Amino acid sequence: MADSPEKALCVIIGSGPAGYTAAVYAARANMKPILYTGPEPGGQLMITTEVENYPGYPEGVQGPTMMDDFQKQAERFETDVRHEMITKVEFNSGGVHKLWTESDHELHANAVIISTGASARWLGLENEKRLAMSGGGVSACAVCDGFFYRDMDVAIVGAGDSAAEEALYLSKLCTNVHMLVRRDEMRASKIMQERVFKAKNIQIHWNTETVDILGDETVTGALVKNNKTGEQSTIPVQGFFVAIGHTPNTKIFADYLELDPQGYLITTPGRTFTNVEGVFASGDAQDNIYRQAVTAAGTGCMAALDAERYLAEKGII
Ligand code: NDP
């Protein structure tokens, strides 16, 4: 027979900067949060090497170390951190929300904070994964890692607004930026395209696909193929950026919560309310624009404060 459902004041789903910050605030407000880490404990920062733009770390910090610090801080206030995944939900506006873990444990929560993040899309090449994991020069975030390639040559793959924006960002730091576009046109908005075309040190390689990323310890080049002519060539670069979009981790909420066409959770502007009372959203799962650790932490704090007020207004805490 299945166990009877566990009752919780507040369940937090996700363990990136948003989830852990929500946990610190919720725990200090006596909401006894239970945090489910999900399949990638620590979130996207676990595949980042050095983080230099998070305030409070003047010397920079390794992404995994920072996430370890986040977890310790949440646990210091007795957040119940569980290394499992929530696989199913049943939300009930203004009432008790039901959640199930992968091992079929059932929880009934008065408030739920979603901070499941968004996963960067990758090309799927073996060397891409290896050199991203080792900090060897492959990254899915130019704003986070571009600084390490000052005065060097880099490549960026993608042709949407993110790729255009990141190519422009890199062009201010790097000597040359090679933009690898798989078609003969870009998906990015016209204004972004114009800016890219105007940048003197961005070279666009049209109809170009990445065959492989070269380098043992660090990136030394990109092996590319022109998909019109079939011709292969090597572009020598020290950094390789992937900007082919993100997938928000929101699939299990789709029956209950409003999502935008790309799957991001829709929240009340300036707040963390979803369309279901008692369910709050924070971090990259609801942020298609900024996607930074510090902004995710900020919205995690907001979600916990919103949840606390909600529970107080209902007379639950
Ligand atoms: P998009 O989905 O808009 O673009 C992804 C790009 O990656 C496309 O050009 C696509 O090529 C390319 N791509 C996908 N898979 C591959 C692959 N395997 N190999 C090579 N190229 C590939 O994602 P974005 O992250 O750029 O943007 C997401 C949303 O956010 C958009 O709505 C965008 O407008 C918005 N945004 C707005 C910004 C702004 O307004 N400042 C900034 C950033 C994002 P193809 O075109 O051939 O399909």
Tab-separated table of C-alpha atoms and ligand atoms in Angstrom:
chain	number	residue	atom	x	y	z
A	1	MET	CA	0.000	0.000	0.000
A	2	ALA	CA	1.310	3.462	-0.833
A	3	ASP	CA	2.322	5.734	2.047
A	4	SER	CA	-0.153	8.428	2.980
A	5	PRO	CA	0.675	11.782	1.344
A	6	GLU	CA	3.243	13.935	3.105
A	7	LYS	CA	2.008	17.389	4.058
A	8	ALA	CA	4.234	20.372	3.326
A	9	LEU	CA	3.838	24.105	3.687
A	10	CYS	CA	6.146	24.830	0.794
A	11	VAL	CA	7.749	22.660	-1.855
A	12	ILE	CA	10.477	24.131	-4.047
A	13	ILE	CA	11.221	22.384	-7.312
A	14	GLY	CA	14.721	22.941	-8.664
A	15	SER	CA	18.153	23.580	-7.220
A	16	GLY	CA	19.770	26.407	-9.155
A	17	PRO	CA	20.288	29.902	-7.748
A	18	ALA	CA	16.511	30.551	-7.840
A	19	GLY	CA	15.534	27.407	-5.936
A	20	TYR	CA	18.199	27.710	-3.245
A	21	THR	CA	17.559	31.417	-2.725
A	22	ALA	CA	13.836	30.726	-2.415
A	23	ALA	CA	14.758	28.037	0.134
A	24	VAL	CA	16.883	30.414	2.254
A	25	TYR	CA	14.039	32.925	2.428
A	26	ALA	CA	11.299	30.338	2.905
A	27	ALA	CA	13.229	28.525	5.627
A	28	ARG	CA	14.001	31.729	7.504
A	29	ALA	CA	10.278	32.567	7.333
A	30	ASN	CA	9.512	29.260	9.036
A	31	MET	CA	7.888	27.709	5.972
A	32	LYS	CA	9.916	24.488	6.414
A	33	PRO	CA	10.627	24.165	2.704
A	34	ILE	CA	11.274	20.847	1.046
A	35	LEU	CA	13.485	21.326	-2.012
A	36	TYR	CA	13.670	18.737	-4.774
A	37	THR	CA	16.936	19.098	-6.648
A	38	GLY	CA	15.782	17.489	-9.878
A	39	PRO	CA	17.963	15.615	-12.355
A	40	GLU	CA	20.762	18.216	-12.505
A	41	PRO	CA	21.436	19.255	-8.890
A	42	GLY	CA	22.851	22.769	-8.905
A	43	GLY	CA	21.455	23.521	-12.346
A	44	GLN	CA	23.299	25.113	-15.231
A	45	LEU	CA	26.098	26.518	-13.052
A	46	MET	CA	27.361	22.999	-12.547
A	47	ILE	CA	28.624	23.071	-16.116
A	48	THR	CA	30.198	26.495	-15.778
A	49	THR	CA	33.767	26.858	-14.656
A	50	GLU	CA	34.562	30.243	-13.202
A	51	VAL	CA	31.793	32.683	-12.242
A	52	GLU	CA	33.104	36.227	-12.041
A	53	ASN	CA	29.898	38.216	-12.226
A	54	TYR	CA	28.100	37.051	-9.095
A	55	PRO	CA	28.395	39.779	-6.454
A	56	GLY	CA	30.165	38.805	-3.269
A	57	TYR	CA	32.944	36.763	-4.840
A	58	PRO	CA	35.637	39.342	-5.591
A	59	GLU	CA	38.078	36.688	-6.773
A	60	GLY	CA	35.449	34.756	-8.777
A	61	VAL	CA	34.249	31.285	-7.879
A	62	GLN	CA	33.875	27.941	-9.615
A	63	GLY	CA	30.236	27.319	-10.592
A	64	PRO	CA	29.974	23.992	-8.691
A	65	THR	CA	31.592	25.552	-5.582
A	66	MET	CA	29.100	28.377	-5.690
A	67	MET	CA	26.177	25.971	-5.933
A	68	ASP	CA	27.595	24.006	-3.027
A	69	ASP	CA	27.632	27.262	-1.033
A	70	PHE	CA	24.032	27.949	-2.049
A	71	GLN	CA	23.004	24.497	-0.853
A	72	LYS	CA	24.870	24.827	2.464
A	73	GLN	CA	23.227	28.173	3.100
A	74	ALA	CA	19.771	26.730	2.419
A	75	GLU	CA	20.500	23.741	4.682
A	76	ARG	CA	21.825	25.965	7.462
A	77	PHE	CA	18.226	27.103	7.934
A	78	GLU	CA	16.995	23.523	7.749
A	79	THR	CA	15.747	23.308	4.214
A	80	ASP	CA	14.983	19.660	3.545
A	81	VAL	CA	17.028	19.071	0.359
A	82	ARG	CA	16.031	15.890	-1.446
A	83	HIS	CA	17.920	14.476	-4.405
A	84	GLU	CA	14.908	13.425	-6.360
A	85	MET	CA	12.767	14.640	-9.174
A	86	ILE	CA	9.149	15.754	-9.179
A	87	THR	CA	7.595	13.947	-12.097
A	88	LYS	CA	3.917	14.800	-11.795
A	89	VAL	CA	1.807	17.597	-10.349
A	90	GLU	CA	-1.858	18.319	-9.819
A	91	PHE	CA	-2.388	21.976	-8.998
A	92	ASN	CA	-5.521	23.209	-7.333
A	93	SER	CA	-5.826	26.998	-7.398
A	94	GLY	CA	-5.996	28.385	-3.860
A	95	GLY	CA	-6.083	24.872	-2.419
A	96	VAL	CA	-3.701	22.026	-1.760
A	97	HIS	CA	-1.302	21.193	-4.569
A	98	LYS	CA	-0.366	17.573	-5.148
A	99	LEU	CA	3.086	16.505	-6.278
A	100	TRP	CA	4.634	13.124	-6.959
A	101	THR	CA	8.306	12.199	-6.982
A	102	GLU	CA	9.968	9.735	-9.326
A	103	SER	CA	9.678	7.102	-6.578
A	104	ASP	CA	5.938	7.802	-6.390
A	105	HIS	CA	6.052	9.585	-3.057
A	106	GLU	CA	3.044	11.920	-2.847
A	107	LEU	CA	3.173	15.369	-1.268
A	108	HIS	CA	0.396	17.834	-0.522
A	109	ALA	CA	1.726	21.387	-0.438
A	110	ASN	CA	0.078	24.694	0.384
A	111	ALA	CA	2.600	26.600	-1.705
A	112	VAL	CA	4.820	25.516	-4.563
A	113	ILE	CA	7.773	27.444	-5.932
A	114	ILE	CA	8.931	26.386	-9.365
A	115	SER	CA	12.578	27.021	-10.183
A	116	THR	CA	13.243	24.269	-12.665
A	117	GLY	CA	15.364	26.424	-14.957
A	118	ALA	CA	15.965	26.160	-18.652
A	119	SER	CA	18.478	23.882	-20.282
A	120	ALA	CA	20.747	25.223	-22.980
A	121	ARG	CA	20.474	23.324	-26.237
A	122	TRP	CA	23.697	21.790	-27.466
A	123	LEU	CA	24.811	20.553	-30.851
A	124	GLY	CA	25.282	17.054	-29.487
A	125	LEU	CA	28.941	16.584	-30.413
A	126	GLU	CA	31.105	14.479	-28.130
A	127	ASN	CA	33.941	17.019	-27.965
A	128	GLU	CA	31.454	19.781	-27.288
A	129	LYS	CA	30.298	18.019	-24.149
A	130	ARG	CA	33.792	17.081	-23.036
A	131	LEU	CA	35.229	20.592	-23.475
A	132	ALA	CA	32.169	22.223	-21.865
A	133	MET	CA	32.353	19.963	-18.804
A	134	SER	CA	36.103	20.486	-18.384
A	135	GLY	CA	35.998	24.249	-18.854
A	136	GLY	CA	38.138	23.778	-21.940
A	137	GLY	CA	36.592	26.565	-23.972
A	138	VAL	CA	33.064	25.487	-24.916
A	139	SER	CA	30.269	27.483	-23.361
A	140	ALA	CA	26.563	28.169	-23.798
A	141	CYS	CA	26.750	31.590	-22.166
A	142	ALA	CA	28.796	34.407	-23.685
A	143	VAL	CA	27.892	36.826	-20.916
A	144	CYS	CA	29.215	34.360	-18.333
A	145	ASP	CA	32.346	33.205	-20.105
A	146	GLY	CA	33.177	35.712	-22.860
A	147	PHE	CA	35.560	37.590	-20.600
A	148	PHE	CA	37.960	34.629	-20.561
A	149	TYR	CA	38.511	35.055	-24.307
A	150	ARG	CA	39.558	38.709	-24.349
A	151	ASP	CA	41.762	39.453	-27.347
A	152	MET	CA	41.296	35.930	-28.692
A	153	ASP	CA	39.365	34.473	-31.629
A	154	VAL	CA	36.082	32.716	-30.943
A	155	ALA	CA	33.247	31.038	-32.834
A	156	ILE	CA	29.570	31.198	-32.021
A	157	VAL	CA	26.956	28.914	-33.500
A	158	GLY	CA	23.346	30.036	-33.918
A	159	ALA	CA	21.447	32.711	-35.793
A	160	GLY	CA	18.644	33.783	-33.482
A	161	ASP	CA	18.460	36.870	-31.287
A	162	SER	CA	20.515	35.170	-28.574
A	163	ALA	CA	23.322	34.329	-30.988
A	164	ALA	CA	23.246	37.849	-32.435
A	165	GLU	CA	23.268	39.430	-28.996
A	166	GLU	CA	26.050	37.170	-27.762
A	167	ALA	CA	28.112	37.671	-30.948
A	168	LEU	CA	27.896	41.433	-30.379
A	169	TYR	CA	28.871	41.007	-26.761
A	170	LEU	CA	31.858	38.877	-27.766
A	171	SER	CA	32.843	41.333	-30.507
A	172	LYS	CA	33.565	43.913	-27.822
A	173	LEU	CA	35.973	41.577	-26.034
A	174	CYS	CA	37.449	39.317	-28.651
A	175	THR	CA	39.687	39.940	-31.644
A	176	ASN	CA	37.535	38.029	-34.152
A	177	VAL	CA	34.125	36.432	-33.832
A	178	HIS	CA	33.169	33.745	-36.340
A	179	MET	CA	29.416	33.318	-36.479
A	180	LEU	CA	28.359	29.936	-37.812
A	181	VAL	CA	24.932	30.110	-39.448
A	182	ARG	CA	23.476	26.916	-40.856
A	183	ARG	CA	21.194	28.579	-43.430
A	184	ASP	CA	21.678	31.487	-45.833
A	185	GLU	CA	19.680	33.779	-43.577
A	186	MET	CA	19.389	34.565	-39.907
A	187	ARG	CA	16.360	34.122	-37.713
A	188	ALA	CA	17.337	37.087	-35.502
A	189	SER	CA	15.302	40.302	-35.669
A	190	LYS	CA	16.313	42.730	-38.425
A	191	ILE	CA	17.729	45.264	-36.009
A	192	MET	CA	19.961	42.673	-34.371
A	193	GLN	CA	21.085	41.418	-37.758
A	194	GLU	CA	22.001	44.940	-38.833
A	195	ARG	CA	24.097	45.394	-35.719
A	196	VAL	CA	25.875	42.121	-36.382
A	197	PHE	CA	26.517	43.079	-40.025
A	198	LYS	CA	27.972	46.414	-38.893
A	199	ALA	CA	30.409	44.925	-36.394
A	200	LYS	CA	33.776	44.915	-38.133
A	201	ASN	CA	35.172	41.905	-36.293
A	202	ILE	CA	32.198	39.556	-36.743
A	203	GLN	CA	32.591	37.300	-39.736
A	204	ILE	CA	29.464	35.398	-40.724
A	205	HIS	CA	29.907	31.951	-42.233
A	206	TRP	CA	26.647	31.216	-44.055
A	207	ASN	CA	25.403	27.676	-44.758
A	208	THR	CA	27.902	26.438	-42.257
A	209	GLU	CA	27.547	23.502	-39.896
A	210	THR	CA	29.889	22.410	-37.144
A	211	VAL	CA	31.376	18.992	-37.785
A	212	ASP	CA	33.619	18.922	-34.703
A	213	ILE	CA	35.272	21.051	-32.073
A	214	LEU	CA	39.025	20.552	-32.023
A	215	GLY	CA	41.413	20.524	-29.077
A	216	ASP	CA	42.553	18.125	-26.355
A	217	GLU	CA	42.708	20.235	-23.189
A	218	THR	CA	41.387	23.472	-24.660
A	219	VAL	CA	39.652	24.469	-27.871
A	220	THR	CA	41.996	25.071	-30.782
A	221	GLY	CA	39.535	25.264	-33.645
A	222	ALA	CA	36.216	24.390	-35.207
A	223	LEU	CA	35.945	21.926	-38.054
A	224	VAL	CA	33.078	23.206	-40.204
A	225	LYS	CA	31.331	22.191	-43.382
A	226	ASN	CA	29.634	24.328	-45.978
A	227	ASN	CA	26.358	22.463	-46.476
A	228	LYS	CA	25.932	23.816	-50.021
A	229	THR	CA	29.339	22.782	-51.358
A	230	GLY	CA	30.214	20.023	-48.879
A	231	GLU	CA	33.607	21.643	-48.398
A	232	GLN	CA	35.170	21.248	-44.966
A	233	SER	CA	37.571	23.690	-43.335
A	234	THR	CA	39.069	24.497	-39.950
A	235	ILE	CA	38.599	27.848	-38.261
A	236	PRO	CA	41.244	28.397	-35.584
A	237	VAL	CA	39.522	29.650	-32.404
A	238	GLN	CA	40.197	29.456	-28.665
A	239	GLY	CA	36.579	29.658	-27.565
A	240	PHE	CA	33.426	28.057	-28.954
A	241	PHE	CA	30.011	29.385	-27.956
A	242	VAL	CA	26.729	27.612	-28.540
A	243	ALA	CA	23.663	29.873	-28.776
A	244	ILE	CA	21.014	27.723	-30.392
A	245	GLY	CA	18.284	28.317	-27.841
A	246	HIS	CA	17.143	27.072	-24.454
A	247	THR	CA	14.423	24.684	-23.418
A	248	PRO	CA	12.598	25.676	-20.235
A	249	ASN	CA	11.981	22.704	-17.960
A	250	THR	CA	8.260	23.221	-17.630
A	251	LYS	CA	6.698	20.258	-19.411
A	252	ILE	CA	5.111	18.683	-16.332
A	253	PHE	CA	3.267	21.932	-15.538
A	254	ALA	CA	1.741	22.421	-18.979
A	255	ASP	CA	-1.722	21.115	-18.009
A	256	TYR	CA	-2.051	23.678	-15.229
A	257	LEU	CA	0.119	26.706	-15.863
A	258	GLU	CA	0.136	29.255	-18.653
A	259	LEU	CA	3.232	28.969	-20.809
A	260	ASP	CA	4.409	31.242	-23.592
A	261	PRO	CA	4.903	29.735	-27.065
A	262	GLN	CA	8.454	28.685	-26.165
A	263	GLY	CA	7.357	26.974	-22.968
A	264	TYR	CA	8.410	29.615	-20.430
A	265	LEU	CA	6.077	30.040	-17.446
A	266	ILE	CA	4.036	33.219	-17.593
A	267	THR	CA	4.034	35.265	-14.395
A	268	THR	CA	2.291	38.495	-13.448
A	269	PRO	CA	4.683	41.258	-14.587
A	270	GLY	CA	7.019	42.221	-11.757
A	271	ARG	CA	5.746	39.403	-9.517
A	272	THR	CA	6.157	35.635	-9.339
A	273	PHE	CA	2.463	34.678	-9.442
A	274	THR	CA	1.455	32.067	-11.983
A	275	ASN	CA	-2.159	31.661	-13.068
A	276	VAL	CA	-2.646	29.136	-10.231
A	277	GLU	CA	-3.002	30.623	-6.762
A	278	GLY	CA	-0.303	29.302	-4.455
A	279	VAL	CA	2.067	28.341	-7.273
A	280	PHE	CA	4.959	30.727	-7.846
A	281	ALA	CA	7.636	30.731	-10.534
A	282	SER	CA	11.197	31.993	-10.420
A	283	GLY	CA	14.483	31.767	-12.288
A	284	ASP	CA	15.083	30.800	-15.887
A	285	ALA	CA	11.890	28.725	-16.114
A	286	GLN	CA	10.069	32.077	-16.347
A	287	ASP	CA	12.856	34.312	-17.670
A	288	ASN	CA	13.594	34.303	-21.343
A	289	ILE	CA	15.482	37.568	-21.236
A	290	TYR	CA	18.128	37.904	-18.529
A	291	ARG	CA	18.960	34.276	-17.604
A	292	GLN	CA	21.682	35.201	-15.107
A	293	ALA	CA	22.455	33.553	-11.769
A	294	VAL	CA	21.950	36.828	-9.968
A	295	THR	CA	18.582	37.547	-11.590
A	296	ALA	CA	17.476	33.971	-10.904
A	297	ALA	CA	18.454	34.382	-7.252
A	298	GLY	CA	16.508	37.645	-7.171
A	299	THR	CA	13.312	36.087	-8.473
A	300	GLY	CA	13.807	33.108	-6.113
A	301	CYS	CA	13.758	35.580	-3.224
A	302	MET	CA	10.645	37.230	-4.669
A	303	ALA	CA	8.881	33.877	-5.017
A	304	ALA	CA	9.541	32.990	-1.373
A	305	LEU	CA	8.286	36.399	-0.200
A	306	ASP	CA	5.197	36.065	-2.399
A	307	ALA	CA	4.596	32.542	-1.069
A	308	GLU	CA	5.046	33.686	2.525
A	309	ARG	CA	2.493	36.472	2.095
A	310	TYR	CA	0.118	34.076	0.401
A	311	LEU	CA	0.333	31.571	3.266
A	312	ALA	CA	-0.018	34.349	5.846
A	313	GLU	CA	-3.096	35.793	4.120
A	314	LYS	CA	-4.670	32.338	4.128
A	315	GLY	CA	-3.893	32.026	7.848
A	316	ILE	CA	-1.728	28.952	7.221
A	317	ILE	CA	1.402	30.440	8.828
B	1	NDP	P1	15.890	30.745	-31.405
B	1	NDP	O1	15.138	29.473	-31.307
B	1	NDP	O2	15.189	31.983	-31.819
B	1	NDP	O3	17.100	30.560	-32.411
B	1	NDP	C1	17.904	29.429	-32.387
B	1	NDP	C2	18.913	29.574	-33.510
B	1	NDP	O4	19.809	28.474	-33.418
B	1	NDP	C3	18.283	29.543	-34.890
B	1	NDP	O5	18.915	30.462	-35.714
B	1	NDP	C4	18.562	28.120	-35.362
B	1	NDP	O6	18.780	28.004	-36.737
B	1	NDP	C5	19.876	27.832	-34.675
B	1	NDP	N1	20.042	26.416	-34.462
B	1	NDP	C6	19.221	25.547	-33.807
B	1	NDP	N2	19.751	24.307	-33.804
B	1	NDP	C7	20.923	24.391	-34.466
B	1	NDP	C8	21.928	23.463	-34.792
B	1	NDP	N3	21.833	22.199	-34.431
B	1	NDP	N4	22.994	23.904	-35.504
B	1	NDP	C9	23.114	25.185	-35.875
B	1	NDP	N5	22.194	26.126	-35.580
B	1	NDP	C10	21.117	25.740	-34.892
B	1	NDP	O7	16.620	30.894	-29.956
B	1	NDP	P2	17.195	32.187	-29.241
B	1	NDP	O8	17.760	31.715	-27.960
B	1	NDP	O9	18.067	32.957	-30.133
B	1	NDP	O10	15.918	33.055	-28.929
B	1	NDP	C11	14.831	32.525	-28.182
B	1	NDP	C12	13.751	33.607	-28.076
B	1	NDP	O11	14.219	34.668	-27.250
B	1	NDP	C13	13.396	34.234	-29.421
B	1	NDP	O12	12.038	34.517	-29.432
B	1	NDP	C14	14.187	35.501	-29.426
B	1	NDP	O13	13.612	36.502	-30.231
B	1	NDP	C15	14.161	35.891	-27.940
B	1	NDP	N6	15.338	36.697	-27.606
B	1	NDP	C16	15.211	38.044	-27.686
B	1	NDP	C17	16.283	38.850	-27.418
B	1	NDP	C18	16.119	40.300	-27.534
B	1	NDP	O14	15.063	40.742	-27.898
B	1	NDP	N7	17.112	41.082	-27.238
B	1	NDP	C19	17.584	38.308	-27.017
B	1	NDP	C20	17.605	36.874	-26.978
B	1	NDP	C21	16.518	36.117	-27.274
B	1	NDP	P3	17.580	28.130	-37.818
B	1	NDP	O15	17.258	29.586	-37.878
B	1	NDP	O16	18.210	27.591	-39.046
B	1	NDP	O17	16.459	27.284	-37.283
